[in-house]
PDB file of C-alpha atoms in Angstrom:
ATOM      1  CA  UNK A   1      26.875  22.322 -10.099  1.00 71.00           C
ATOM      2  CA  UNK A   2      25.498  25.391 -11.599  1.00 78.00           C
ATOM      3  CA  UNK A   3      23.652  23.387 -14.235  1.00 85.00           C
ATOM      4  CA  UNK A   4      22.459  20.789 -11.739  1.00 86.00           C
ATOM      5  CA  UNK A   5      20.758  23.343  -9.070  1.00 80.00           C
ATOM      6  CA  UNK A   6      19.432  25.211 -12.380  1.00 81.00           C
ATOM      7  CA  UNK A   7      17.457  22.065 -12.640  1.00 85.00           C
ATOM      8  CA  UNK A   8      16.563  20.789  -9.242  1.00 84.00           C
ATOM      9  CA  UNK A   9      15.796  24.019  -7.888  1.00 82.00           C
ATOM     10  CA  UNK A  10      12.415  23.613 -10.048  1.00 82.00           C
ATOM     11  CA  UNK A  11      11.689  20.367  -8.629  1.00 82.00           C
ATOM     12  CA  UNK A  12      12.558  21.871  -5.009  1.00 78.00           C
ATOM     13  CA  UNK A  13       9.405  24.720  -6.397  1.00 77.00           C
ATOM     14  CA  UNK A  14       7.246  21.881  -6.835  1.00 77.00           C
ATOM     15  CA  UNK A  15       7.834  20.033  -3.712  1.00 75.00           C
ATOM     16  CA  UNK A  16       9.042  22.620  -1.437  1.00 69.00           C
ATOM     17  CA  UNK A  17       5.775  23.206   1.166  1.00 63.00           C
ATOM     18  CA  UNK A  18       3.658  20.276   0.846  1.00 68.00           C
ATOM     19  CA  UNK A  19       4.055  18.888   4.136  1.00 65.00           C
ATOM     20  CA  UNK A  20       2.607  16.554   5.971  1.00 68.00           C
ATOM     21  CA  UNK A  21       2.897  15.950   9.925  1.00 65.00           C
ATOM     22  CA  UNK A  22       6.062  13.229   8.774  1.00 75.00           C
ATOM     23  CA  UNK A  23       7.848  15.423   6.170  1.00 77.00           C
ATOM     24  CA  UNK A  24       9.432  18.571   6.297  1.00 81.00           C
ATOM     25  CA  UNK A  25      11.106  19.640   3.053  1.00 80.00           C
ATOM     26  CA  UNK A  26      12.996  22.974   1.416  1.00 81.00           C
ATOM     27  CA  UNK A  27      15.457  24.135  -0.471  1.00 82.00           C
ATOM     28  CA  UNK A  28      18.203  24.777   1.664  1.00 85.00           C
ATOM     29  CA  UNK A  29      21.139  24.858  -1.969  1.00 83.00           C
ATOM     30  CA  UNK A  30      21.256  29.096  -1.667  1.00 87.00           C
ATOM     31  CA  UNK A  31      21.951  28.468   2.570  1.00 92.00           C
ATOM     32  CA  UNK A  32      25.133  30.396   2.097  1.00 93.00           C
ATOM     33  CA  UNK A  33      24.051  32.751  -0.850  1.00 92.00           C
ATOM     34  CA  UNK A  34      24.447  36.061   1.821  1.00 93.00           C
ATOM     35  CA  UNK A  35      27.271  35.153   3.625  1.00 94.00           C
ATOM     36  CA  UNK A  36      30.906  36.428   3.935  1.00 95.00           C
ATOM     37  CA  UNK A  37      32.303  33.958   5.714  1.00 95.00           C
ATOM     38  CA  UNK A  38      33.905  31.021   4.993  1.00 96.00           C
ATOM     39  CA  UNK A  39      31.978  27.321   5.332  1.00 96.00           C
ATOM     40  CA  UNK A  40      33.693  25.385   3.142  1.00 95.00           C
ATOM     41  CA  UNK A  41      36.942  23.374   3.586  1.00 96.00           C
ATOM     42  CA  UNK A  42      36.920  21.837   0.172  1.00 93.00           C
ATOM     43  CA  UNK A  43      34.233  21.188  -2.423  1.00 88.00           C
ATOM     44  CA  UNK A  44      32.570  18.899   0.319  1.00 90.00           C
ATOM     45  CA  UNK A  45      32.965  19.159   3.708  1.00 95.00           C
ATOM     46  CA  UNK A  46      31.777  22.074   6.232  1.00 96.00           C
ATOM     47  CA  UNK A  47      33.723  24.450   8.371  1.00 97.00           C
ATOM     48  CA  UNK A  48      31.679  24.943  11.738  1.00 97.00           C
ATOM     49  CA  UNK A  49      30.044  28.574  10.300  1.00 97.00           C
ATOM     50  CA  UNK A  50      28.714  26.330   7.692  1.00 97.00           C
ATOM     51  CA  UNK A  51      27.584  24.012  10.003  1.00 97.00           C
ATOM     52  CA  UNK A  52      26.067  26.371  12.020  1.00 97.00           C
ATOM     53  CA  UNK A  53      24.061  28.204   8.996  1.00 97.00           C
ATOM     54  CA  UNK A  54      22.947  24.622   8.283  1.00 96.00           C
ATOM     55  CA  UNK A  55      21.954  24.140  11.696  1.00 96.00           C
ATOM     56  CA  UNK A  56      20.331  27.286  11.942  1.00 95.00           C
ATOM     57  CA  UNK A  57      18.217  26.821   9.133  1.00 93.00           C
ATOM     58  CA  UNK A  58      17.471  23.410   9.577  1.00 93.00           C
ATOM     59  CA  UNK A  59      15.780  24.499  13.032  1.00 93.00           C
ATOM     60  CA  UNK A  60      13.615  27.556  11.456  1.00 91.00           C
ATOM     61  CA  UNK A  61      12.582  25.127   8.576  1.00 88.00           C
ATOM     62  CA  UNK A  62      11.046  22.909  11.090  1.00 88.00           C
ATOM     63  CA  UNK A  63       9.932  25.536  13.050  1.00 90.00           C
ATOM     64  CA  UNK A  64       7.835  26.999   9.915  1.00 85.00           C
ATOM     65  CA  UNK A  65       6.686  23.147   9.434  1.00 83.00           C
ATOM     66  CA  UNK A  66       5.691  23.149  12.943  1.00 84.00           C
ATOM     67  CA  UNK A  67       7.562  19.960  13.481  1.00 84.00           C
ATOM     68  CA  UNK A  68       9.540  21.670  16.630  1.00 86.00           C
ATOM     69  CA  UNK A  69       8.287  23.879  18.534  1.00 84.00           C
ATOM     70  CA  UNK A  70       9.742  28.111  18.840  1.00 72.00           C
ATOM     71  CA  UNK A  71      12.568  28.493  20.970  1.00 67.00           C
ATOM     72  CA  UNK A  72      12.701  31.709  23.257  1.00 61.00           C
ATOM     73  CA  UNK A  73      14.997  34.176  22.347  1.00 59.00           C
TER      74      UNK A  73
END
């Protein structure tokens, strides 16, 4: 995998903030970079913390693409 993000994470560069009012696109591959806890189950499938840092990152990235609107906190 190591080799593979090595490689895409320059394409993400490229791509990563040209939007346009249909797309919305970033890197989200380092989503659990600065976490302690565990989201995986296996090699492929979430636990619900990684589900929720997915979640949670999914909303600020359209949020910063202003595809959704702020929430209140």
């Amino acid at each position: 995998r190591a080799a593979y993000y090595a490689k895409a994470r320059k394409l993400f560069n490229d791509r990563e903030g040209k939007t346009n009012a249909r797309s919305c696109f970033a890197d989200m591959s380092q989503s659990f970079d600065h976490t302690s806890e565990r989201v995986w189950d296996d090699t492929r499938h979430l636990l619900g913390a990684g589900n929720r840092i997915v979640a949670e990152r999914v909303v600020a990235q359209l949020q910063n693409c202003d595809m959704i609107g702020r929430t209140a906190e």
